[in-house]
mmCIF file of C-alpha atoms in Angstrom:
data_model
loop_
_atom_site.group_PDB
_atom_site.id
_atom_site.type_symbol
_atom_site.label_atom_id
_atom_site.label_comp_id
_atom_site.label_asym_id
_atom_site.label_seq_id
_atom_site.Cartn_x
_atom_site.Cartn_y
_atom_site.Cartn_z
ATOM 1 C CA UNK R 1 150.847 92.380 96.345
ATOM 2 C CA UNK R 2 149.680 95.290 94.245
ATOM 3 C CA UNK R 3 152.333 96.083 91.648
ATOM 4 C CA UNK R 4 151.049 99.548 90.797
ATOM 5 C CA UNK R 5 151.005 100.881 94.359
ATOM 6 C CA UNK R 6 153.760 98.700 95.853
ATOM 7 C CA UNK R 7 151.570 97.718 98.793
ATOM 8 C CA UNK R 8 149.122 95.003 99.627
ATOM 9 C CA UNK R 9 146.302 94.416 97.215
ATOM 10 C CA UNK R 10 143.500 96.210 99.072
ATOM 11 C CA UNK R 11 140.762 94.219 97.339
ATOM 12 C CA UNK R 12 141.256 91.699 100.119
ATOM 13 C CA UNK R 13 140.684 94.028 103.051
ATOM 14 C CA UNK R 14 137.366 92.280 103.668
ATOM 15 C CA UNK R 15 139.274 89.232 104.928
ATOM 16 C CA UNK R 16 138.450 86.770 102.192
ATOM 17 C CA UNK R 17 139.866 83.332 102.841
ATOM 18 C CA UNK R 18 139.923 80.200 100.774
ATOM 19 C CA UNK R 19 137.011 77.839 101.183
ATOM 20 C CA UNK R 20 138.323 74.309 101.702
ATOM 21 C CA UNK R 21 136.407 71.432 100.197
ATOM 22 C CA UNK R 22 134.854 73.385 97.321
ATOM 23 C CA UNK R 23 135.013 71.110 94.302
ATOM 24 C CA UNK R 24 134.588 72.315 90.763
ATOM 25 C CA UNK R 25 130.912 71.238 90.672
ATOM 26 C CA UNK R 26 130.126 73.336 93.731
ATOM 27 C CA UNK R 27 131.971 76.295 92.212
ATOM 28 C CA UNK R 28 130.011 75.989 88.956
ATOM 29 C CA UNK R 29 126.748 75.795 90.884
ATOM 30 C CA UNK R 30 127.722 78.769 93.044
ATOM 31 C CA UNK R 31 128.663 80.783 89.950
ATOM 32 C CA UNK R 32 125.385 79.941 88.216
ATOM 33 C CA UNK R 33 123.411 81.049 91.267
ATOM 34 C CA UNK R 34 125.431 84.262 91.638
ATOM 35 C CA UNK R 35 125.045 85.072 87.934
ATOM 36 C CA UNK R 36 121.279 84.457 88.070
ATOM 37 C CA UNK R 37 120.933 86.767 91.081
ATOM 38 C CA UNK R 38 123.067 89.396 89.354
ATOM 39 C CA UNK R 39 121.002 89.193 86.183
ATOM 40 C CA UNK R 40 117.811 89.660 88.221
ATOM 41 C CA UNK R 41 119.503 92.662 89.925
ATOM 42 C CA UNK R 42 119.396 91.023 93.352
ATOM 43 C CA UNK R 43 122.802 92.459 94.189
ATOM 44 C CA UNK R 44 122.523 92.095 97.959
ATOM 45 C CA UNK R 45 122.085 88.317 97.628
ATOM 46 C CA UNK R 46 124.646 87.944 94.830
ATOM 47 C CA UNK R 47 127.448 89.835 96.637
ATOM 48 C CA UNK R 48 128.355 87.144 99.208
ATOM 49 C CA UNK R 49 128.343 84.469 96.498
ATOM 50 C CA UNK R 50 130.769 86.467 94.362
ATOM 51 C CA UNK R 51 132.887 87.059 97.465
ATOM 52 C CA UNK R 52 133.126 83.298 97.977
ATOM 53 C CA UNK R 53 134.007 82.778 94.328
ATOM 54 C CA UNK R 54 136.681 85.469 94.541
ATOM 55 C CA UNK R 55 138.230 83.702 97.523
ATOM 56 C CA UNK R 56 138.655 80.689 95.265
ATOM 57 C CA UNK R 57 139.934 82.632 92.247
ATOM 58 C CA UNK R 58 141.199 86.095 93.279
ATOM 59 C CA UNK R 59 142.674 86.826 89.839
ATOM 60 C CA UNK R 60 139.399 86.526 87.930
ATOM 61 C CA UNK R 61 138.750 90.145 86.947
ATOM 62 C CA UNK R 62 135.237 89.327 85.807
ATOM 63 C CA UNK R 63 134.389 88.179 89.339
ATOM 64 C CA UNK R 64 135.870 91.446 90.629
ATOM 65 C CA UNK R 65 133.598 93.313 88.220
ATOM 66 C CA UNK R 66 130.453 91.464 89.313
ATOM 67 C CA UNK R 67 131.311 91.755 92.994
ATOM 68 C CA UNK R 68 132.121 95.461 92.629
ATOM 69 C CA UNK R 69 128.846 96.136 90.801
ATOM 70 C CA UNK R 70 126.962 94.271 93.537
ATOM 71 C CA UNK R 71 128.657 96.425 96.150
ATOM 72 C CA UNK R 72 128.130 99.750 94.401
ATOM 73 C CA UNK R 73 124.473 98.828 93.848
ATOM 74 C CA UNK R 74 123.970 98.125 97.555
ATOM 75 C CA UNK R 75 124.045 101.356 99.601
ATOM 76 C CA UNK R 76 125.682 99.917 102.711
ATOM 77 C CA UNK R 77 128.455 98.275 100.669
ATOM 78 C CA UNK R 78 129.009 101.047 98.119
ATOM 79 C CA UNK R 79 132.435 102.382 99.152
ATOM 80 C CA UNK R 80 133.932 98.892 99.321
ATOM 81 C CA UNK R 81 133.464 98.518 95.581
ATOM 82 C CA UNK R 82 136.325 100.800 94.570
ATOM 83 C CA UNK R 83 139.286 98.391 94.808
ATOM 84 C CA UNK R 84 137.383 95.596 93.073
ATOM 85 C CA UNK R 85 136.271 97.792 90.193
ATOM 86 C CA UNK R 86 139.730 99.365 89.870
ATOM 87 C CA UNK R 87 141.223 95.890 89.563
ATOM 88 C CA UNK R 88 138.552 94.807 87.064
ATOM 89 C CA UNK R 89 139.054 97.945 84.966
ATOM 90 C CA UNK R 90 142.544 96.754 84.026
ATOM 91 C CA UNK R 91 141.115 93.817 82.071
ATOM 92 C CA UNK R 92 139.582 93.767 78.612
ATOM 93 C CA UNK R 93 137.391 90.816 79.670
ATOM 94 C CA UNK R 94 135.011 92.939 81.736
ATOM 95 C CA UNK R 95 131.958 94.821 80.410
ATOM 96 C CA UNK R 96 132.582 98.318 79.097
ATOM 97 C CA UNK R 97 130.498 99.935 81.844
ATOM 98 C CA UNK R 98 133.094 99.145 84.533
ATOM 99 C CA UNK R 99 134.163 102.822 84.625
ATOM 100 C CA UNK R 100 130.543 103.899 85.061
ATOM 101 C CA UNK R 101 130.212 101.720 88.174
ATOM 102 C CA UNK R 102 133.658 102.754 89.435
ATOM 103 C CA UNK R 103 132.592 106.391 89.115
ATOM 104 C CA UNK R 104 129.468 105.672 91.165
ATOM 105 C CA UNK R 105 131.573 104.103 93.923
ATOM 106 C CA UNK R 106 134.076 106.975 93.888
ATOM 107 C CA UNK R 107 131.270 109.531 93.979
ATOM 108 C CA UNK R 108 129.714 107.799 97.006
ATOM 109 C CA UNK R 109 133.119 107.912 98.728
ATOM 110 C CA UNK R 110 133.434 111.656 98.077
ATOM 111 C CA UNK R 111 136.269 111.155 95.563
ATOM 112 C CA UNK R 112 134.701 113.539 93.088
ATOM 113 C CA UNK R 113 137.724 114.233 90.870
ATOM 114 C CA UNK R 114 138.376 110.507 90.408
ATOM 115 C CA UNK R 115 134.666 109.899 89.805
ATOM 116 C CA UNK R 116 134.525 112.561 87.088
ATOM 117 C CA UNK R 117 137.509 110.948 85.402
ATOM 118 C CA UNK R 118 135.856 107.517 85.559
ATOM 119 C CA UNK R 119 132.581 108.834 84.152
ATOM 120 C CA UNK R 120 134.421 110.519 81.263
ATOM 121 C CA UNK R 121 136.340 107.285 80.603
ATOM 122 C CA UNK R 122 133.009 105.510 80.373
ATOM 123 C CA UNK R 123 131.488 108.150 78.094
ATOM 124 C CA UNK R 124 134.518 108.017 75.790
ATOM 125 C CA UNK R 125 134.586 104.215 75.661
ATOM 126 C CA UNK R 126 132.322 104.095 72.618
ATOM 127 C CA UNK R 127 130.012 101.317 73.808
ATOM 128 C CA UNK R 128 127.682 103.433 75.948
ATOM 129 C CA UNK R 129 124.149 102.574 77.017
ATOM 130 C CA UNK R 130 121.709 105.478 76.427
ATOM 131 C CA UNK R 131 120.348 105.536 80.002
ATOM 132 C CA UNK R 132 123.819 105.240 81.523
ATOM 133 C CA UNK R 133 125.077 108.047 79.262
ATOM 134 C CA UNK R 134 122.409 110.345 80.682
ATOM 135 C CA UNK R 135 123.147 109.172 84.237
ATOM 136 C CA UNK R 136 126.918 109.596 83.779
ATOM 137 C CA UNK R 137 126.476 113.178 82.596
ATOM 138 C CA UNK R 138 124.203 113.898 85.565
ATOM 139 C CA UNK R 139 126.728 112.279 87.936
ATOM 140 C CA UNK R 140 129.530 114.428 86.488
ATOM 141 C CA UNK R 141 127.461 117.536 87.270
ATOM 142 C CA UNK R 142 126.768 116.203 90.773
ATOM 143 C CA UNK R 143 130.484 115.597 91.332
ATOM 144 C CA UNK R 144 131.360 119.079 90.110
ATOM 145 C CA UNK R 145 128.828 120.491 92.579
ATOM 146 C CA UNK R 146 130.308 118.293 95.308
ATOM 147 C CA UNK R 147 133.784 119.636 94.554
ATOM 148 C CA UNK R 148 132.477 123.214 94.791
ATOM 149 C CA UNK R 149 130.794 122.500 98.115
ATOM 150 C CA UNK R 150 133.939 120.933 99.523
ATOM 151 C CA UNK R 151 136.034 123.855 98.255
ATOM 152 C CA UNK R 152 133.694 126.337 99.985
ATOM 153 C CA UNK R 153 134.023 124.439 103.282
ATOM 154 C CA UNK R 154 137.785 125.098 103.426
#
């Protein structure tokens, strides 16, 4: 149950279920494989592994972060990243670029105002990668243009 919205925790819309018979050794091996794929930027292959790990430990915000980044970095999964990254953002254990990735997911979903806010949160976080700073500023401009286009359509 999501406390902030009073409804069901929508991170689990994808139908994750527990995986019976997964011992701790299998979980460690699965995590190592997922982390290696993530580090090599093979997000499409890492995503299902993080999904399995999340089914075993749904409160691990770092897993939500990794899974959300995998989704936002995979075009066909992009919009599904929002609830995972929003959940991860609430934790201090996740990397500081969580708002950057959340903004990317929101932008892809056409939620331009929310995306702009996320990009500014990232830019104001203090620990900002040079390339991502440039990208975030460009994405803010893209979102502002998207808002103008949507406004003109009404």
